[in-house]
Short mmCIF file of C-alpha atoms (C1' of nucleotides) in Angstrom, two decimals:
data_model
loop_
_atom_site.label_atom_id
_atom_site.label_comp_id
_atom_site.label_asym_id
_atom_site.label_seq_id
_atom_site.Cartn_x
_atom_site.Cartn_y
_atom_site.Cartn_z
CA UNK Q 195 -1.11 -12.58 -40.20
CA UNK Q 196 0.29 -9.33 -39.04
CA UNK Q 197 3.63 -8.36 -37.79
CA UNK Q 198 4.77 -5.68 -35.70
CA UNK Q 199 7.54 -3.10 -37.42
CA UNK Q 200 9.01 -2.54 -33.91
CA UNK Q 201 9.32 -6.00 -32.34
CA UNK Q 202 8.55 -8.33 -35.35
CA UNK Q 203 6.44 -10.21 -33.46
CA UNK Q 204 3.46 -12.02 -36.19
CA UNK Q 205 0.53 -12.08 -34.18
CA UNK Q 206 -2.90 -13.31 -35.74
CA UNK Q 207 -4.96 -10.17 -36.10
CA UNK Q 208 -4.43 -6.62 -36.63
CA UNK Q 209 -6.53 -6.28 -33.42
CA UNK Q 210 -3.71 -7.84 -31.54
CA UNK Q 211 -1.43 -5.41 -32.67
CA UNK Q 212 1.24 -5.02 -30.36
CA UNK Q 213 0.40 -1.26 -28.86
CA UNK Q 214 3.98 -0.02 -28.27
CA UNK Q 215 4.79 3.57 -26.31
CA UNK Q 216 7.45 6.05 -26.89
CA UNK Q 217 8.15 8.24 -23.91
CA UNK Q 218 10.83 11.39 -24.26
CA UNK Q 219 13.40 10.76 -22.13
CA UNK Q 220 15.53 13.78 -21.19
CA UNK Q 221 16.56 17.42 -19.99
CA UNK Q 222 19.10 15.73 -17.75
CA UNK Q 223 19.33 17.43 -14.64
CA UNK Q 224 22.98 18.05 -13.40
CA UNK Q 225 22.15 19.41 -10.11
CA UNK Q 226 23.16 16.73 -7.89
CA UNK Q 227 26.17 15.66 -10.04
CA UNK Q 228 29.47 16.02 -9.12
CA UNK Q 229 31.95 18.27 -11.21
CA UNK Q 230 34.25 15.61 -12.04
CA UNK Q 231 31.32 13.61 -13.71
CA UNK Q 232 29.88 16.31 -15.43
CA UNK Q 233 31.74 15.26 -19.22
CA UNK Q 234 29.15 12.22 -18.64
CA UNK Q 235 26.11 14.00 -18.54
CA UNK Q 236 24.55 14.65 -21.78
CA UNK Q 237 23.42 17.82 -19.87
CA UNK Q 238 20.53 20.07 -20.53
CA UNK Q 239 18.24 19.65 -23.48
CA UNK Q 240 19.26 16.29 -24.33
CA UNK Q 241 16.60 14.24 -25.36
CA UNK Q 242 16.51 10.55 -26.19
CA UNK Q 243 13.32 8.31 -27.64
CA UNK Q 244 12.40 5.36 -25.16
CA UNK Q 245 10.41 2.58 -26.91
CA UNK Q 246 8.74 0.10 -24.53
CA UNK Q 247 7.55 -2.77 -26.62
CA UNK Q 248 5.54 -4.18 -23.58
CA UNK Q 249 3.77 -1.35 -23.05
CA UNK Q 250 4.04 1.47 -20.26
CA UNK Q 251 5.89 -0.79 -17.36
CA UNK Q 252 4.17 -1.43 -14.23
CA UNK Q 253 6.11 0.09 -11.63
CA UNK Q 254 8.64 3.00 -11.51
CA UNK Q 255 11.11 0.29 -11.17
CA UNK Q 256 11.30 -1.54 -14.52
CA UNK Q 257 10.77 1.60 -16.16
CA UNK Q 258 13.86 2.76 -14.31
CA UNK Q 259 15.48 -0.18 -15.76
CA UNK Q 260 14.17 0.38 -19.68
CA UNK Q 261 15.92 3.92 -19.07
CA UNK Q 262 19.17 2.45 -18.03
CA UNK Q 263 18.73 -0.04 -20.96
CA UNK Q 264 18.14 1.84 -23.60
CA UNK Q 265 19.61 5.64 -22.39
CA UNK Q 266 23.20 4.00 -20.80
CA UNK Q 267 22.34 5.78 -17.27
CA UNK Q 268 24.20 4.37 -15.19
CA UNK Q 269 24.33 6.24 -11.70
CA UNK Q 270 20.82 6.41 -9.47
CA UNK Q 271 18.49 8.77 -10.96
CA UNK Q 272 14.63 10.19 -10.12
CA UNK Q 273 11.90 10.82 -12.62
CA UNK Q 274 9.76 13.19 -13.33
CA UNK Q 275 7.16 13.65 -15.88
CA UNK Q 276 4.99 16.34 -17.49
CA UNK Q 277 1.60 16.72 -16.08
CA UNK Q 278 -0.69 18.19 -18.38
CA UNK Q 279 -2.92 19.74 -15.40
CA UNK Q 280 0.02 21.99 -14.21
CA UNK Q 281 1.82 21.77 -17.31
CA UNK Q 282 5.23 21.34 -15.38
CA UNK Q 283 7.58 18.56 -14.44
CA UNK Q 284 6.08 16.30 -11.10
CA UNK Q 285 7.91 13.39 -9.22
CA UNK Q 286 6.89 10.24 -10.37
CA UNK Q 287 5.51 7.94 -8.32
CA UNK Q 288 3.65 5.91 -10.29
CA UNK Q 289 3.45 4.57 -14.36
CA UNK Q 290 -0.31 5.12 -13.70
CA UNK Q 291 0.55 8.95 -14.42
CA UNK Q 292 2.59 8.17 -17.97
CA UNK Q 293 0.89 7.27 -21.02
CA UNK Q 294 2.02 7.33 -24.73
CA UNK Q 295 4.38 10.00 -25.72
CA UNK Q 296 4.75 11.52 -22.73
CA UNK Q 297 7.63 13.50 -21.55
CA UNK Q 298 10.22 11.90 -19.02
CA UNK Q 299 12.58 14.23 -16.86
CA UNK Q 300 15.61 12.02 -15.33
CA UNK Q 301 17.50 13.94 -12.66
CA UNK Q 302 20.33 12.15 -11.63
CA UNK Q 303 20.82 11.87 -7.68
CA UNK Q 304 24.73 10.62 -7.67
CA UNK Q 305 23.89 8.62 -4.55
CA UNK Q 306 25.32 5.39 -4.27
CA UNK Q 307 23.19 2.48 -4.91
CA UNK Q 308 24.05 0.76 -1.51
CA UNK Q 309 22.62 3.99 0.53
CA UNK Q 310 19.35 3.58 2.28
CA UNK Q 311 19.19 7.50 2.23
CA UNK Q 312 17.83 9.43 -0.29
CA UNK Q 313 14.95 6.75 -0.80
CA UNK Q 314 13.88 7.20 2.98
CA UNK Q 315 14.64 10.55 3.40
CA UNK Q 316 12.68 11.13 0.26
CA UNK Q 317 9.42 9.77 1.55
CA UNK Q 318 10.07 11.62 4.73
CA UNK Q 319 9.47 15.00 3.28
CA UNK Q 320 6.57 13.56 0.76
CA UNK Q 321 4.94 11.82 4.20
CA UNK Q 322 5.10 14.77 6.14
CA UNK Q 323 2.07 16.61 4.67
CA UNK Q 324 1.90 19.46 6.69
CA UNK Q 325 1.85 23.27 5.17
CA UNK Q 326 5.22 23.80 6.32
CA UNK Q 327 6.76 20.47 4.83
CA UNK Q 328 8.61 22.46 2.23
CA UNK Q 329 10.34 20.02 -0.67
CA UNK Q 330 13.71 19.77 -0.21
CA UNK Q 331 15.08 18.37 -3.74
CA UNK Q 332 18.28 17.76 -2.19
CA UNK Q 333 16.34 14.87 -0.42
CA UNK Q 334 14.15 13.68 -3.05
CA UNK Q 335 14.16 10.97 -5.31
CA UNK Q 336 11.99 7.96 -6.41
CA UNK Q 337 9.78 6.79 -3.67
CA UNK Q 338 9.35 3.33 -5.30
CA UNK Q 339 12.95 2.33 -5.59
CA UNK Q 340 13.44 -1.41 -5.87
CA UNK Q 341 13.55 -3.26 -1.98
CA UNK Q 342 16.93 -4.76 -4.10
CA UNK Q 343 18.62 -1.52 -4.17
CA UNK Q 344 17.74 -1.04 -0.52
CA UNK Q 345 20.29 -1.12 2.16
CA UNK Q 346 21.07 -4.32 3.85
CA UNK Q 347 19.39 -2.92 7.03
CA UNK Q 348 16.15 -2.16 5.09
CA UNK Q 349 16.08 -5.49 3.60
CA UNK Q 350 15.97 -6.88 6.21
CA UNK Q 351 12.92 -8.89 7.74
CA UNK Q 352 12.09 -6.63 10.53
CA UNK Q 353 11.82 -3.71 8.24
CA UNK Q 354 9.48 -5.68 6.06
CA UNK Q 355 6.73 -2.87 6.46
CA UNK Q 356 8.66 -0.55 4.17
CA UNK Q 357 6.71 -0.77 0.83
CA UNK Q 358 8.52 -0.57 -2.26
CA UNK Q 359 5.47 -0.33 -4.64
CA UNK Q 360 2.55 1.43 -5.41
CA UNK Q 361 -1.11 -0.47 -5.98
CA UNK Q 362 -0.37 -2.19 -9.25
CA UNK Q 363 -2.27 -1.66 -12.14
CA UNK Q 364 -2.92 -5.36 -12.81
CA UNK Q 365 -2.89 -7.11 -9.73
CA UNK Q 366 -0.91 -10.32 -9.65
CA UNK Q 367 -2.30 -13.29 -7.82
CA UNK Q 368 0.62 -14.98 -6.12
CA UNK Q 369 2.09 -18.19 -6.29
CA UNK Q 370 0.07 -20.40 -3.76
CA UNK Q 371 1.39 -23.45 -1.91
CA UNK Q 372 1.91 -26.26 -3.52
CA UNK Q 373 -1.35 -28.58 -2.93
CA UNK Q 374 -3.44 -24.71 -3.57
CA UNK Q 375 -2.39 -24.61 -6.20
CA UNK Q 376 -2.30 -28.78 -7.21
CA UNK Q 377 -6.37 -28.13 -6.75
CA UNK Q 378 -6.91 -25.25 -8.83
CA UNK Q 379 -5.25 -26.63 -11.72
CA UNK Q 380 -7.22 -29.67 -11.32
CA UNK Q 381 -10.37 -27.13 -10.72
CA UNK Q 382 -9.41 -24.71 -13.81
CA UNK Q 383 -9.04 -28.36 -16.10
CA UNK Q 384 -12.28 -29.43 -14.89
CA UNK Q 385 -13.86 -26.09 -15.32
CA UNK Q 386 -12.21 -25.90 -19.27
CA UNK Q 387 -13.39 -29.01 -20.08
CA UNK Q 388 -17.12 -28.78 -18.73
CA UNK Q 389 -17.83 -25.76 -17.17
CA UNK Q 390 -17.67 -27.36 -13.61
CA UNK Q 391 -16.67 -24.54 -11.13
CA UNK Q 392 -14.85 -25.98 -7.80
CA UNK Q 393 -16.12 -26.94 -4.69
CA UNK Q 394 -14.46 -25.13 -2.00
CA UNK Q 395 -13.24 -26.57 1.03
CA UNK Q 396 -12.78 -24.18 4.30
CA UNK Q 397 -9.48 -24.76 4.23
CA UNK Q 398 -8.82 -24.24 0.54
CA UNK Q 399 -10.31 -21.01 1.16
CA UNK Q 400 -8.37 -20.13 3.85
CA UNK Q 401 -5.21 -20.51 1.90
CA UNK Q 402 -5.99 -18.65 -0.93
CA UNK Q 403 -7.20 -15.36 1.26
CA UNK Q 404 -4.06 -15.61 3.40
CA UNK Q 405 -1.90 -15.63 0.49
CA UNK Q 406 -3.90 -12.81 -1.13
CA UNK Q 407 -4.09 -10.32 2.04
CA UNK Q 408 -0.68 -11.49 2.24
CA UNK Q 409 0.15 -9.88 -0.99
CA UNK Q 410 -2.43 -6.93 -0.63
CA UNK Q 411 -0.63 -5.80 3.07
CA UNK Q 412 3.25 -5.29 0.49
CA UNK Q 413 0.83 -2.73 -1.22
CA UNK Q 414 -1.81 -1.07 1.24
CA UNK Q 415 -2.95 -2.38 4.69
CA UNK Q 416 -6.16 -0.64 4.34
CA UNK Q 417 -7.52 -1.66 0.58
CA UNK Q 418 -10.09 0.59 -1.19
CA UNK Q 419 -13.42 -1.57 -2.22
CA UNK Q 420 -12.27 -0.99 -5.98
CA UNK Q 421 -8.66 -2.56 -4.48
CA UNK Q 422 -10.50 -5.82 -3.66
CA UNK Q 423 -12.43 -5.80 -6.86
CA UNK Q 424 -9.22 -5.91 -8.04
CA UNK Q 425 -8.06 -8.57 -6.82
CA UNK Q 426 -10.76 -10.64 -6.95
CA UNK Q 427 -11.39 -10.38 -10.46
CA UNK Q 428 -7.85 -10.88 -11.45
CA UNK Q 429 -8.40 -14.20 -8.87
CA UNK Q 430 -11.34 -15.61 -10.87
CA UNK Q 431 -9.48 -14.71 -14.29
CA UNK Q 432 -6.41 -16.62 -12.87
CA UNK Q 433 -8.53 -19.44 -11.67
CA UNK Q 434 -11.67 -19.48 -13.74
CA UNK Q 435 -12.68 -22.24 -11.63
CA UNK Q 436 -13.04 -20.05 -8.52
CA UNK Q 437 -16.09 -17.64 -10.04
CA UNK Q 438 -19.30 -17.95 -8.21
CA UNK Q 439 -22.76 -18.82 -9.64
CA UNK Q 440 -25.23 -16.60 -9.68
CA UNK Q 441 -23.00 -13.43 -8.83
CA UNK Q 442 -22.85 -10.71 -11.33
CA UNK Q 443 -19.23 -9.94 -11.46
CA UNK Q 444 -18.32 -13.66 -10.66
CA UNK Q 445 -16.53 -12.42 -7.25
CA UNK Q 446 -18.53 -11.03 -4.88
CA UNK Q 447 -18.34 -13.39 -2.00
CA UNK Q 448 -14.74 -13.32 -2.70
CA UNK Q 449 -14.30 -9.54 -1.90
CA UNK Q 450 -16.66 -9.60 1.28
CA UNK Q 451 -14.49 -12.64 2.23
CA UNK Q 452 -11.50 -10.60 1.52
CA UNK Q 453 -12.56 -8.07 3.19
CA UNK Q 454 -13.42 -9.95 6.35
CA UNK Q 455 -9.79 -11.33 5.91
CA UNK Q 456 -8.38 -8.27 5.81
CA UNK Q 457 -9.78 -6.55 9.15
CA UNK Q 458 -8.68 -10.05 10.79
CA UNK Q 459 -5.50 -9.75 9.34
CA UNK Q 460 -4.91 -6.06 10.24
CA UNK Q 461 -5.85 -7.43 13.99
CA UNK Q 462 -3.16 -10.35 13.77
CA UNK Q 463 -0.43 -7.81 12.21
CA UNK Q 464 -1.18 -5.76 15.46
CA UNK Q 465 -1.00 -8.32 17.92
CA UNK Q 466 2.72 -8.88 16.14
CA UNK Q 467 3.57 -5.03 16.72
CA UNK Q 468 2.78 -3.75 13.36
CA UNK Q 469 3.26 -0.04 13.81
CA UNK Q 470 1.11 1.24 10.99
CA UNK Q 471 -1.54 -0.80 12.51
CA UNK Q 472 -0.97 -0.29 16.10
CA UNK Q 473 -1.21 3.11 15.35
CA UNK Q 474 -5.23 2.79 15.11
CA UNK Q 475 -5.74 0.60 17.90
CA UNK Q 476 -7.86 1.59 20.46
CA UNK Q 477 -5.98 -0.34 23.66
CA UNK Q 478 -3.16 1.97 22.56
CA UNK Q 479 -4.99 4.81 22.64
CA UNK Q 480 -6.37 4.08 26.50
CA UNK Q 481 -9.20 6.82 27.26
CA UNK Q 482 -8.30 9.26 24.18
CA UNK Q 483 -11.75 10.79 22.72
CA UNK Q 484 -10.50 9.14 19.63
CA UNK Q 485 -12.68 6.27 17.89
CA UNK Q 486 -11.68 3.49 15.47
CA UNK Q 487 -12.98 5.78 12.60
CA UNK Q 488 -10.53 8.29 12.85
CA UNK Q 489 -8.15 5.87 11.17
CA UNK Q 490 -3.96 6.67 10.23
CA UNK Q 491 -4.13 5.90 7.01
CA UNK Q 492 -1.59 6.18 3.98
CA UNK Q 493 -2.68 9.22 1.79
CA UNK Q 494 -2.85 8.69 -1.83
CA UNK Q 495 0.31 7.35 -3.26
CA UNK Q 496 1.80 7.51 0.14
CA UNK Q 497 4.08 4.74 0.73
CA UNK Q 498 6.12 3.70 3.98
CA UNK Q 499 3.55 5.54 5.85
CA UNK Q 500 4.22 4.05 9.43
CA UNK Q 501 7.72 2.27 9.16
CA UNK Q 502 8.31 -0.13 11.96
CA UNK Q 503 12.29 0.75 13.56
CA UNK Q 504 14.98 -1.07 11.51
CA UNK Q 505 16.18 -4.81 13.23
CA UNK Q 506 18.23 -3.91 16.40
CA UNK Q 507 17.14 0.04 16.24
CA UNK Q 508 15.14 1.22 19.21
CA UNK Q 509 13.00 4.87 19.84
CA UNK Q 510 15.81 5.54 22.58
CA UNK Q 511 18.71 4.45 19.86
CA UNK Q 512 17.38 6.90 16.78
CA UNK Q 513 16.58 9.63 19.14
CA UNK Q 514 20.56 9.42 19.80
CA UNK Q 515 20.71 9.69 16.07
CA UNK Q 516 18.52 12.44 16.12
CA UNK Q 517 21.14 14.83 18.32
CA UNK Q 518 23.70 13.52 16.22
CA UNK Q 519 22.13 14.57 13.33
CA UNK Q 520 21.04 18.09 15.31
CA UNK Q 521 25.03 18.36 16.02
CA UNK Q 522 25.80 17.30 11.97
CA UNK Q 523 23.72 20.08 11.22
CA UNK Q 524 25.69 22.81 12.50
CA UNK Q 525 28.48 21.84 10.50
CA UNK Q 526 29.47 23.20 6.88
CA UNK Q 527 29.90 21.06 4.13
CA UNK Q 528 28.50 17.95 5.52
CA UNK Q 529 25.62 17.39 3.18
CA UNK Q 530 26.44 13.57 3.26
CA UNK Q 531 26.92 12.59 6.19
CA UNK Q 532 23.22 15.04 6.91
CA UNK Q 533 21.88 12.77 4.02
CA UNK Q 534 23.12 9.56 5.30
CA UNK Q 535 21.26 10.53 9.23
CA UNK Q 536 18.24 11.78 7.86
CA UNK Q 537 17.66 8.26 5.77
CA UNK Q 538 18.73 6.11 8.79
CA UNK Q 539 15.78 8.03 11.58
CA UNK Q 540 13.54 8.12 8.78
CA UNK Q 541 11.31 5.45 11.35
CA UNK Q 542 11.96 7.57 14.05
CA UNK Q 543 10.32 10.36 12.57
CA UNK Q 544 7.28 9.01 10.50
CA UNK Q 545 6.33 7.51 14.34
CA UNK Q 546 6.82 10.63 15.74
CA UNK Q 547 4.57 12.06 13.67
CA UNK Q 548 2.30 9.88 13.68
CA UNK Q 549 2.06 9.36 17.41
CA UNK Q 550 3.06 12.47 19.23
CA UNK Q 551 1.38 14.49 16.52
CA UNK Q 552 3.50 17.30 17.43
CA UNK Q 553 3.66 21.06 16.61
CA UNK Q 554 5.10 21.80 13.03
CA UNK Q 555 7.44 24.64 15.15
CA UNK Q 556 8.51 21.62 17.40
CA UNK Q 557 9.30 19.30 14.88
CA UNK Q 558 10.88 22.11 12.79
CA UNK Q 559 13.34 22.74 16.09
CA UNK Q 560 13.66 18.72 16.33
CA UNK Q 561 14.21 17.73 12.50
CA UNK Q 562 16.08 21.45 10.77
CA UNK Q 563 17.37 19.50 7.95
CA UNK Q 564 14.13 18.42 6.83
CA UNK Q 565 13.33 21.54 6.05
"C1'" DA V 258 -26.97 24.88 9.49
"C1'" DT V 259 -29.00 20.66 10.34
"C1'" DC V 260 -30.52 16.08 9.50
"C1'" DC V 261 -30.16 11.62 7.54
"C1'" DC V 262 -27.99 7.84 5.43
"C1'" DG V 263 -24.24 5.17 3.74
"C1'" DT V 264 -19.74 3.94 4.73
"C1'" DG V 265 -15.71 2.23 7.08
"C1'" DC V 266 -13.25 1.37 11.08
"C1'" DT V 267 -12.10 -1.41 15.69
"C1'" DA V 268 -13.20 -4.64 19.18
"C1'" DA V 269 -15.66 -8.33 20.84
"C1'" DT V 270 -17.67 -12.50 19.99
"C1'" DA V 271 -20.25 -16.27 17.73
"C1'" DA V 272 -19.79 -20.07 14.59
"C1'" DC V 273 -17.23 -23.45 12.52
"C1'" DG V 274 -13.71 -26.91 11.52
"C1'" DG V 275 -9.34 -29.25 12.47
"C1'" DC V 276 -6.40 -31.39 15.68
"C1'" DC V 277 -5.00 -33.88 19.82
"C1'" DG J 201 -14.57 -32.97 24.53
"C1'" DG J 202 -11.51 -29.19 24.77
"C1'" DC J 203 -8.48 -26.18 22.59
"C1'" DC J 204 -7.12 -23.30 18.93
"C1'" DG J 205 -7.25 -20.80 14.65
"C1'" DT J 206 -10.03 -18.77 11.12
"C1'" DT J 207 -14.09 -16.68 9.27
"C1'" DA J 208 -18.19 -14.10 9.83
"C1'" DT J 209 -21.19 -11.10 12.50
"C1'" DT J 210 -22.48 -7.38 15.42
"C1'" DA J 211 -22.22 -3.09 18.14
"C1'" DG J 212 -20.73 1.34 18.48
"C1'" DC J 213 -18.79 5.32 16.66
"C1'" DA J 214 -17.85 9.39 13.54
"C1'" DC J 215 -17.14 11.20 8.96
"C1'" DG J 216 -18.70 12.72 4.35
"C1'" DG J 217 -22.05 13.96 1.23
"C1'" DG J 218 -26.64 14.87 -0.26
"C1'" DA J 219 -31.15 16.69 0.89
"C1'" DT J 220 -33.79 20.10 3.17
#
DNA sequence: ATCCCGTGCTAATAACGGCC
DNA sequence: GGCCGTTATTAGCACGGGAT
């Protein structure tokens, strides 16, 4: 028997050796801090050890939450983290990029938890992509905040769309119905105790692809072929009973299912007025020389690409917003309130985009506090 | 620069099963 | 039997990359 020094756990082999990381947590940033809380920050060059004893979390999110944990931060924060190609500090987006002993920047944002802002304005800049889309810190800060500490507006059902996470590293199979999941249990039983693999019934199978493209769209309407190998294979590791004879990977009727599924369920989420998938329909496009291959798609790491309006907000209602905002602008001192518009037309924008495809000097003239 | 092939997308539609 | 929803198939299109 061995046991871990860190955690204590006593685990059988040395092989299962708990792997634990240590990431460098510090040169808090004080830019966006207030003077009067400036005694709290441990300021410049202050470094703390992080140990994760579950390894490298798998989201921004909980490894937000082992920093407030273990470091006592309390206000909202962004992170950054060395990359060893450009040897500087990058936003991160994703725990893909850490791995052990890396270097963690936290640069504190002082923006209350309850604002929808600097998460949407955030992925407004990072969205826009263009040349001239020049990143303003003042608007940044973790893409992949928690849908929890979202405003109640962006909570809400009808801005479902907004993704809060990138494509996991593991992919969790979700919770099916009740009698799903009744049969696979009954399936995986049979299958431990004599290899039987289950029969599938049409509408068994139907279930278990509508929950799974279900769970895919939170992550990526358009999955990547190694995406749905993903899944797939953590579907048939979940439910052993569900691998297919004479396949070599166990799933591959499973992913061309899937992806079947998918484009059907991309066509449903359109008839419902999904933006980011109304976007590439070709009834919307009428008699445009543009073809179904020339798809809107996220970018790598992109999140929120295509936003649908928040409940009860129209085009008409955030383009009011907008000359608000334009009228905001003008004044001095008024980085708030600037902050606060920005976040709330952050829809209005991404569809403008999107859509209109306008000029970058017309947009700059339409949107001046982006840039 | 051009050609060819694989790929991935939408839209339309066939095939199938469940329900009334 | 007809309707409806879901899954699977096909057509048509252009892009990207490799070969020439």
């Amino acid at each position: 028997m061995w046991q871990c020094k860190l955690c204590k756990k006593v685990v059988s082999s040395r092989a299962l050796l708990l792997k634990h990381y240590r990431v460098t947590v510090g040169d808090w940033d004080i830019r966006n801090d207030s003077p009067n809380k400036a005694s709290d920050n441990p300021g410049e060059n202050n470094a703390l050890k992080l140990t994760l004893p579950l390894g490298i979390p798998k989201n921004v999110n909980e490894l937000k939450a082992e920093i407030e944990n273990q470091c006592g931060v309390s206000e909202q924060f962004r992170l950054q983290y060395m990359d060893t190609d450009f040897n500087q500090f990058l936003n991160l987006t994703s725990t893909f990029d850490l791995k052990d002993m890396d270097k963690i920047k936290v640069i504190k944002t002082g923006v209350p938890e309850t604002s929808t802002g600097s998460n949407e304005s955030s992925v407004s800049s990072f969205n826009l992509g263009s040349p001239c889309s020049g990143h303003n810190p003042d608007y940044d800060t973790d893409i992949l905040s928690s849908p929890e500490s979202r405003s109640s507006s962006s909570s809400s059902s009808a801005n479902s769309t907004l993704r809060s996470e990138a494509w996991p590293l593991d992919f969790r199979i979700p919770e099916f119905s009740f009698d799903v999941e009744l049969q696979l249990t009954k399936g995986n039983q049979e299958f431990q105790a004599n290899g039987t693999l289950l029969t599938l019934k049409p509408k068994l199978k139907s279930d278990i692809l509508e929950s799974l493209s279900s769970e895919i769209m939170k992550y990526k309407a358009y999955p990547s072929d190694s995406n749905l190998s993903d899944v797939c294979q953590a579907l048939v590791v979940k439910h052993p009973c569900l691998k297919e004879k004479g396949s070599e990977t166990g799933f591959s009727a499973w992913k061309i299912s899937l992806k079947y599924k998918m484009s059907n369920y991309r066509g449903k989420l359109k008839n419902l007025g999904c933006s980011e998938l109304v976007i590439n329909s070709l009834k919307r496009r009428g008699n445009s020389n543009v073809h179904p291959n020339q798809v809107k798609k996220p970018r790598r790491a992109e999140v929120n690409f295509c936003p649908d309006y928040p409940a009860g907000e129209t085009r008409e209602s955030q383009e009011e917003e907008r000359l608000v905002l334009l009228s905001e602008f003008k004044k001095k001192n008024n980085d708030e309130t600037i902050k606060a518009k920005m976040a709330q037309t952050f829809p209005h924008r991404r569809q403008e985009i999107l859509q209109d495809m306008p000029f970058v000097a017309d947009f700059k003239s339409r949107w001046p506090a982006l840039f």
